[in-house]
Amino acid sequence: TISHAFQSWVSSFHAALHAREVTERIINRWLNQTISHAFQSWVSSFHAALHAKQVTQRIIKTWLNQTIAHAFQGWASFVTQQQHATKVAQGVLTKWLNQTISHAFQGWASFVTQ
């Protein structure tokens, strides 16, 4: 009767409440797993991006060092060529000066012996 109907209603209310709690736990677990997977995916992509950045920095550093080394080798070659050109020019000037002095001395010696 009414008591029996009320007991039946209370029983179905508790069953529905239990079903709701179970459903909420399942949904919360599913959401947590989804968020966890998303976070793990983000962490993985972050590590990949960090690794790519490190590789890129090593490549750029290597390229920069090679460029600097090449520039230094070019400068060293230029200095060597300049030193050689200076040595050759000094030799030419010394020879020319010696010839000029020799001609002048020979002219003076010829003048004196006359």
Short mmCIF file of N, CA, C and O in Angstrom, two decimals, residues 5-105:
data_model
loop_
_atom_site.label_atom_id
_atom_site.label_comp_id
_atom_site.label_asym_id
_atom_site.label_seq_id
_atom_site.Cartn_x
_atom_site.Cartn_y
_atom_site.Cartn_z
N ALA A 5 4.49 1.29 -1.34
CA ALA A 5 4.79 2.16 -2.48
C ALA A 5 5.94 3.10 -2.13
O ALA A 5 6.85 3.34 -2.93
N PHE A 6 5.91 3.61 -0.91
CA PHE A 6 6.99 4.52 -0.49
C PHE A 6 8.31 3.76 -0.39
O PHE A 6 9.34 4.26 -0.83
N GLN A 7 8.27 2.57 0.15
CA GLN A 7 9.48 1.75 0.24
C GLN A 7 10.01 1.43 -1.15
O GLN A 7 11.22 1.46 -1.39
N SER A 8 9.13 1.17 -2.08
CA SER A 8 9.52 0.90 -3.46
C SER A 8 10.15 2.14 -4.09
O SER A 8 11.16 2.06 -4.79
N TRP A 9 9.54 3.31 -3.80
CA TRP A 9 10.08 4.56 -4.34
C TRP A 9 11.46 4.84 -3.75
O TRP A 9 12.38 5.23 -4.46
N VAL A 10 11.62 4.64 -2.43
CA VAL A 10 12.91 4.86 -1.77
C VAL A 10 13.95 3.92 -2.35
O VAL A 10 15.09 4.31 -2.62
N SER A 11 13.56 2.68 -2.57
CA SER A 11 14.49 1.70 -3.13
C SER A 11 14.92 2.11 -4.54
O SER A 11 16.10 2.07 -4.89
N SER A 12 13.96 2.53 -5.37
CA SER A 12 14.31 2.95 -6.73
C SER A 12 15.11 4.25 -6.71
O SER A 12 16.01 4.46 -7.53
N PHE A 13 14.82 5.14 -5.73
CA PHE A 13 15.59 6.38 -5.60
C PHE A 13 17.05 6.06 -5.28
O PHE A 13 17.97 6.62 -5.86
N HIS A 14 17.27 5.15 -4.32
CA HIS A 14 18.63 4.74 -3.96
C HIS A 14 19.34 4.06 -5.14
O HIS A 14 20.53 4.29 -5.37
N ALA A 15 18.61 3.26 -5.88
CA ALA A 15 19.19 2.60 -7.06
C ALA A 15 19.59 3.64 -8.11
O ALA A 15 20.67 3.57 -8.72
N ALA A 16 18.71 4.63 -8.32
CA ALA A 16 19.02 5.69 -9.29
C ALA A 16 20.19 6.53 -8.80
O ALA A 16 21.06 6.93 -9.59
N LEU A 17 20.23 6.79 -7.48
CA LEU A 17 21.34 7.57 -6.91
C LEU A 17 22.64 6.81 -7.08
O LEU A 17 23.66 7.38 -7.46
N HIS A 18 22.60 5.51 -6.82
CA HIS A 18 23.79 4.67 -6.99
C HIS A 18 24.22 4.65 -8.46
O HIS A 18 25.41 4.78 -8.78
N ALA A 19 23.26 4.50 -9.35
CA ALA A 19 23.57 4.49 -10.79
C ALA A 19 24.18 5.83 -11.21
O ALA A 19 25.12 5.86 -12.01
N ARG A 20 23.67 6.93 -10.65
CA ARG A 20 24.23 8.25 -10.98
C ARG A 20 25.67 8.38 -10.47
O ARG A 20 26.53 8.89 -11.17
N GLU A 21 25.92 7.90 -9.25
CA GLU A 21 27.28 7.95 -8.69
C GLU A 21 28.25 7.12 -9.53
O GLU A 21 29.37 7.55 -9.82
N VAL A 22 27.79 5.92 -9.91
CA VAL A 22 28.63 5.05 -10.76
C VAL A 22 28.89 5.73 -12.10
O VAL A 22 30.03 5.76 -12.60
N THR A 23 27.86 6.32 -12.69
CA THR A 23 28.01 7.01 -13.98
C THR A 23 28.96 8.19 -13.85
O THR A 23 29.83 8.40 -14.72
N GLU A 24 28.83 8.96 -12.76
CA GLU A 24 29.74 10.10 -12.56
C GLU A 24 31.18 9.63 -12.41
O GLU A 24 32.10 10.25 -12.96
N ARG A 25 31.41 8.54 -11.69
CA ARG A 25 32.77 8.01 -11.55
C ARG A 25 33.33 7.56 -12.89
O ARG A 25 34.49 7.81 -13.21
N ILE A 26 32.49 6.90 -13.69
CA ILE A 26 32.93 6.45 -15.02
C ILE A 26 33.27 7.65 -15.90
O ILE A 26 34.32 7.68 -16.55
N ILE A 27 32.40 8.66 -15.89
CA ILE A 27 32.65 9.85 -16.71
C ILE A 27 33.89 10.59 -16.23
O ILE A 27 34.72 11.02 -17.04
N ASN A 28 34.05 10.73 -14.90
CA ASN A 28 35.25 11.39 -14.36
C ASN A 28 36.52 10.64 -14.72
O ASN A 28 37.53 11.24 -15.08
N ARG A 29 36.46 9.30 -14.63
CA ARG A 29 37.63 8.48 -15.00
C ARG A 29 37.95 8.67 -16.48
O ARG A 29 39.11 8.84 -16.87
N TRP A 30 36.90 8.65 -17.31
CA TRP A 30 37.09 8.84 -18.75
C TRP A 30 37.68 10.22 -19.05
O TRP A 30 38.60 10.35 -19.86
N LEU A 31 37.14 11.27 -18.38
CA LEU A 31 37.68 12.62 -18.57
C LEU A 31 39.12 12.71 -18.12
O LEU A 31 39.97 13.32 -18.80
N ASN A 32 39.43 12.12 -16.98
CA ASN A 32 40.81 12.15 -16.48
C ASN A 32 41.76 11.43 -17.44
O ASN A 32 42.88 11.90 -17.68
N GLN A 33 41.31 10.30 -17.97
CA GLN A 33 42.15 9.59 -18.94
C GLN A 33 42.35 10.41 -20.20
O GLN A 33 43.46 10.48 -20.74
N THR A 34 41.28 11.06 -20.66
CA THR A 34 41.37 11.90 -21.86
C THR A 34 42.33 13.07 -21.62
O THR A 34 43.19 13.36 -22.45
N ILE A 35 42.17 13.71 -20.45
CA ILE A 35 43.07 14.83 -20.12
C ILE A 35 44.50 14.34 -19.96
O ILE A 35 45.44 14.98 -20.44
N SER A 36 44.66 13.18 -19.34
CA SER A 36 45.99 12.60 -19.16
C SER A 36 46.63 12.30 -20.51
O SER A 36 47.81 12.61 -20.73
N HIS A 37 45.87 11.71 -21.42
CA HIS A 37 46.41 11.41 -22.76
C HIS A 37 46.77 12.71 -23.49
O HIS A 37 47.81 12.77 -24.15
N ALA A 38 45.91 13.70 -23.37
CA ALA A 38 46.19 14.98 -24.03
C ALA A 38 47.46 15.60 -23.45
O ALA A 38 48.31 16.12 -24.19
N PHE A 39 47.60 15.54 -22.14
CA PHE A 39 48.80 16.11 -21.50
C PHE A 39 50.05 15.33 -21.91
O PHE A 39 51.08 15.92 -22.20
N GLN A 40 49.94 14.00 -21.93
CA GLN A 40 51.08 13.18 -22.35
C GLN A 40 51.46 13.49 -23.80
O GLN A 40 52.64 13.55 -24.15
N SER A 41 50.47 13.70 -24.62
CA SER A 41 50.73 14.06 -26.02
C SER A 41 51.43 15.42 -26.09
O SER A 41 52.38 15.60 -26.87
N TRP A 42 50.98 16.37 -25.28
CA TRP A 42 51.61 17.69 -25.25
C TRP A 42 53.05 17.58 -24.77
O TRP A 42 53.95 18.19 -25.34
N VAL A 43 53.28 16.81 -23.71
CA VAL A 43 54.64 16.62 -23.19
C VAL A 43 55.53 16.00 -24.25
O VAL A 43 56.67 16.43 -24.47
N SER A 44 55.00 15.01 -24.95
CA SER A 44 55.77 14.35 -26.01
C SER A 44 56.12 15.33 -27.13
O SER A 44 57.27 15.37 -27.60
N SER A 45 55.15 16.13 -27.56
CA SER A 45 55.43 17.10 -28.62
C SER A 45 56.38 18.19 -28.13
O SER A 45 57.22 18.67 -28.89
N PHE A 46 56.29 18.55 -26.86
CA PHE A 46 57.22 19.53 -26.29
C PHE A 46 58.65 18.99 -26.32
O PHE A 46 59.58 19.70 -26.71
N HIS A 47 58.81 17.74 -25.92
CA HIS A 47 60.15 17.13 -25.94
C HIS A 47 60.68 17.03 -27.37
O HIS A 47 61.88 17.27 -27.60
N ALA A 48 59.82 16.71 -28.30
CA ALA A 48 60.24 16.64 -29.71
C ALA A 48 60.67 18.01 -30.21
O ALA A 48 61.69 18.14 -30.90
N ALA A 49 59.90 19.04 -29.85
CA ALA A 49 60.25 20.40 -30.27
C ALA A 49 61.55 20.85 -29.61
O ALA A 49 62.39 21.50 -30.25
N LEU A 50 61.74 20.50 -28.35
CA LEU A 50 62.98 20.84 -27.65
C LEU A 50 64.18 20.16 -28.30
O LEU A 50 65.23 20.78 -28.51
N HIS A 51 64.01 18.89 -28.65
CA HIS A 51 65.08 18.15 -29.33
C HIS A 51 65.40 18.78 -30.69
O HIS A 51 66.57 18.95 -31.04
N ALA A 52 64.35 19.13 -31.43
CA ALA A 52 64.55 19.77 -32.74
C ALA A 52 65.28 21.09 -32.58
O ALA A 52 66.16 21.43 -33.38
N LYS A 53 64.96 21.84 -31.54
CA LYS A 53 65.63 23.12 -31.28
C LYS A 53 67.11 22.89 -30.99
O LYS A 53 67.97 23.60 -31.50
N GLN A 54 67.41 21.88 -30.17
CA GLN A 54 68.80 21.58 -29.84
C GLN A 54 69.59 21.15 -31.08
O GLN A 54 70.73 21.58 -31.27
N VAL A 55 68.98 20.32 -31.90
CA VAL A 55 69.64 19.88 -33.14
C VAL A 55 69.89 21.08 -34.06
O VAL A 55 70.98 21.24 -34.61
N THR A 56 68.88 21.93 -34.18
CA THR A 56 69.01 23.13 -35.02
C THR A 56 70.12 24.03 -34.49
O THR A 56 70.92 24.56 -35.27
N GLN A 57 70.20 24.20 -33.19
CA GLN A 57 71.25 25.04 -32.61
C GLN A 57 72.63 24.45 -32.88
O GLN A 57 73.58 25.19 -33.17
N ARG A 58 72.76 23.12 -32.79
CA ARG A 58 74.05 22.49 -33.09
C ARG A 58 74.42 22.69 -34.56
O ARG A 58 75.58 22.96 -34.88
N ILE A 59 73.44 22.56 -35.45
CA ILE A 59 73.70 22.75 -36.88
C ILE A 59 74.14 24.19 -37.14
O ILE A 59 75.12 24.42 -37.86
N ILE A 60 73.43 25.14 -36.56
CA ILE A 60 73.77 26.55 -36.76
C ILE A 60 75.15 26.86 -36.19
O ILE A 60 75.95 27.56 -36.81
N LYS A 61 75.45 26.30 -35.01
CA LYS A 61 76.76 26.53 -34.39
C LYS A 61 77.88 25.95 -35.27
O LYS A 61 78.91 26.60 -35.48
N THR A 62 77.65 24.75 -35.80
CA THR A 62 78.64 24.14 -36.69
C THR A 62 78.83 24.99 -37.94
O THR A 62 79.97 25.26 -38.35
N TRP A 63 77.72 25.43 -38.54
CA TRP A 63 77.80 26.26 -39.74
C TRP A 63 78.53 27.57 -39.45
O TRP A 63 79.37 28.01 -40.24
N LEU A 64 78.22 28.18 -38.32
CA LEU A 64 78.86 29.44 -37.95
C LEU A 64 80.36 29.23 -37.75
O LEU A 64 81.18 30.04 -38.23
N ASN A 65 80.74 28.15 -37.06
CA ASN A 65 82.16 27.87 -36.84
C ASN A 65 82.88 27.62 -38.17
O ASN A 65 84.01 28.08 -38.36
N GLN A 66 82.23 26.91 -39.08
CA GLN A 66 82.84 26.67 -40.39
C GLN A 66 83.00 27.98 -41.16
O GLN A 66 84.02 28.20 -41.82
N THR A 67 82.00 28.84 -41.07
CA THR A 67 82.06 30.13 -41.76
C THR A 67 83.18 30.99 -41.20
O THR A 67 83.95 31.59 -41.96
N ILE A 68 83.29 31.03 -39.88
CA ILE A 68 84.36 31.81 -39.24
C ILE A 68 85.72 31.23 -39.61
O ILE A 68 86.66 31.98 -39.91
N ALA A 69 85.85 29.90 -39.60
CA ALA A 69 87.11 29.26 -39.96
C ALA A 69 87.48 29.58 -41.40
O ALA A 69 88.65 29.89 -41.70
N HIS A 70 86.51 29.53 -42.29
CA HIS A 70 86.76 29.84 -43.69
C HIS A 70 87.20 31.30 -43.86
O HIS A 70 88.15 31.60 -44.60
N ALA A 71 86.53 32.19 -43.14
CA ALA A 71 86.90 33.61 -43.22
C ALA A 71 88.31 33.82 -42.68
O ALA A 71 89.11 34.58 -43.25
N PHE A 72 88.65 33.15 -41.59
CA PHE A 72 90.00 33.28 -41.01
C PHE A 72 91.04 32.73 -41.97
O PHE A 72 92.11 33.33 -42.15
N GLN A 73 90.75 31.61 -42.62
CA GLN A 73 91.69 31.04 -43.58
C GLN A 73 91.89 31.99 -44.76
O GLN A 73 93.02 32.15 -45.25
N GLY A 74 90.82 32.63 -45.19
CA GLY A 74 90.93 33.62 -46.27
C GLY A 74 91.79 34.79 -45.85
O GLY A 74 92.63 35.27 -46.62
N TRP A 75 91.58 35.26 -44.62
CA TRP A 75 92.38 36.38 -44.11
C TRP A 75 93.84 35.98 -44.00
O TRP A 75 94.74 36.74 -44.37
N ALA A 76 94.11 34.77 -43.47
CA ALA A 76 95.49 34.30 -43.32
C ALA A 76 96.16 34.17 -44.68
O ALA A 76 97.34 34.54 -44.85
N SER A 77 95.42 33.71 -45.68
CA SER A 77 95.97 33.60 -47.03
C SER A 77 96.29 35.00 -47.58
O SER A 77 97.34 35.20 -48.20
N PHE A 78 95.39 35.94 -47.36
CA PHE A 78 95.61 37.32 -47.80
C PHE A 78 96.86 37.90 -47.15
O PHE A 78 97.68 38.54 -47.82
N VAL A 79 97.02 37.68 -45.85
CA VAL A 79 98.20 38.20 -45.13
C VAL A 79 99.47 37.57 -45.70
O VAL A 79 100.46 38.27 -45.94
N THR A 80 99.44 36.28 -45.96
CA THR A 80 100.62 35.60 -46.54
C THR A 80 100.95 36.18 -47.91
O THR A 80 102.12 36.44 -48.22
N GLN A 81 99.93 36.41 -48.74
CA GLN A 81 100.16 37.00 -50.06
C GLN A 81 100.71 38.41 -49.93
O GLN A 81 101.61 38.81 -50.69
N GLN A 82 100.17 39.19 -49.00
CA GLN A 82 100.65 40.56 -48.79
C GLN A 82 102.10 40.56 -48.32
O GLN A 82 102.90 41.38 -48.77
N GLN A 83 102.45 39.64 -47.43
CA GLN A 83 103.83 39.54 -46.96
C GLN A 83 104.76 39.18 -48.12
O GLN A 83 105.86 39.75 -48.25
N HIS A 84 104.32 38.24 -48.96
CA HIS A 84 105.13 37.86 -50.12
C HIS A 84 105.28 39.04 -51.08
O HIS A 84 106.40 39.32 -51.57
N ALA A 85 104.17 39.75 -51.34
CA ALA A 85 104.23 40.90 -52.25
C ALA A 85 105.13 41.99 -51.68
O ALA A 85 105.89 42.62 -52.42
N THR A 86 105.07 42.21 -50.37
CA THR A 86 105.93 43.21 -49.74
C THR A 86 107.40 42.80 -49.86
O THR A 86 108.26 43.64 -50.18
N LYS A 87 107.69 41.52 -49.64
CA LYS A 87 109.07 41.02 -49.75
C LYS A 87 109.59 41.18 -51.18
O LYS A 87 110.71 41.63 -51.40
N VAL A 88 108.74 40.84 -52.17
CA VAL A 88 109.13 40.99 -53.57
C VAL A 88 109.36 42.47 -53.90
O VAL A 88 110.37 42.83 -54.53
N ALA A 89 108.43 43.32 -53.44
CA ALA A 89 108.57 44.75 -53.71
C ALA A 89 109.83 45.31 -53.05
O ALA A 89 110.54 46.13 -53.66
N GLN A 90 110.14 44.88 -51.84
CA GLN A 90 111.36 45.34 -51.17
C GLN A 90 112.60 44.88 -51.93
O GLN A 90 113.57 45.63 -52.07
N GLY A 91 112.55 43.65 -52.44
CA GLY A 91 113.67 43.14 -53.24
C GLY A 91 113.86 43.96 -54.50
O GLY A 91 114.99 44.33 -54.87
N VAL A 92 112.74 44.26 -55.19
CA VAL A 92 112.81 45.05 -56.42
C VAL A 92 113.34 46.45 -56.11
O VAL A 92 114.22 46.97 -56.81
N LEU A 93 112.80 47.07 -55.06
CA LEU A 93 113.25 48.42 -54.70
C LEU A 93 114.72 48.44 -54.28
O LEU A 93 115.47 49.36 -54.63
N THR A 94 115.13 47.41 -53.53
CA THR A 94 116.54 47.33 -53.10
C THR A 94 117.44 47.19 -54.32
O THR A 94 118.49 47.87 -54.43
N LYS A 95 117.05 46.31 -55.26
CA LYS A 95 117.85 46.12 -56.47
C LYS A 95 117.90 47.42 -57.28
O LYS A 95 118.97 47.83 -57.75
N TRP A 96 116.75 48.09 -57.42
CA TRP A 96 116.70 49.35 -58.17
C TRP A 96 117.56 50.42 -57.48
O TRP A 96 118.31 51.14 -58.14
N LEU A 97 117.44 50.51 -56.15
CA LEU A 97 118.23 51.48 -55.41
C LEU A 97 119.72 51.19 -55.55
O LEU A 97 120.53 52.12 -55.77
N ASN A 98 120.10 49.91 -55.43
CA ASN A 98 121.52 49.54 -55.59
C ASN A 98 122.03 49.88 -56.99
O ASN A 98 123.15 50.38 -57.15
N GLN A 99 121.18 49.61 -58.00
CA GLN A 99 121.59 49.95 -59.36
C GLN A 99 121.74 51.46 -59.53
O GLN A 99 122.69 51.93 -60.17
N THR A 100 120.81 52.21 -58.94
CA THR A 100 120.87 53.67 -59.04
C THR A 100 122.12 54.19 -58.35
O THR A 100 122.83 55.05 -58.91
N ILE A 101 122.39 53.68 -57.16
CA ILE A 101 123.60 54.12 -56.43
C ILE A 101 124.85 53.71 -57.20
O ILE A 101 125.81 54.49 -57.32
N SER A 102 124.83 52.49 -57.77
CA SER A 102 125.99 52.01 -58.53
C SER A 102 126.23 52.89 -59.75
O SER A 102 127.38 53.27 -60.02
N HIS A 103 125.16 53.24 -60.47
CA HIS A 103 125.32 54.11 -61.64
C HIS A 103 125.84 55.48 -61.22
O HIS A 103 126.72 56.06 -61.89
N ALA A 104 125.31 55.98 -60.13
CA ALA A 104 125.75 57.29 -59.64
C ALA A 104 127.23 57.23 -59.23
O ALA A 104 128.02 58.14 -59.54
N PHE A 105 127.59 56.15 -58.54
CA PHE A 105 128.99 56.01 -58.10
C PHE A 105 129.92 55.85 -59.31
O PHE A 105 131.00 56.46 -59.35
#
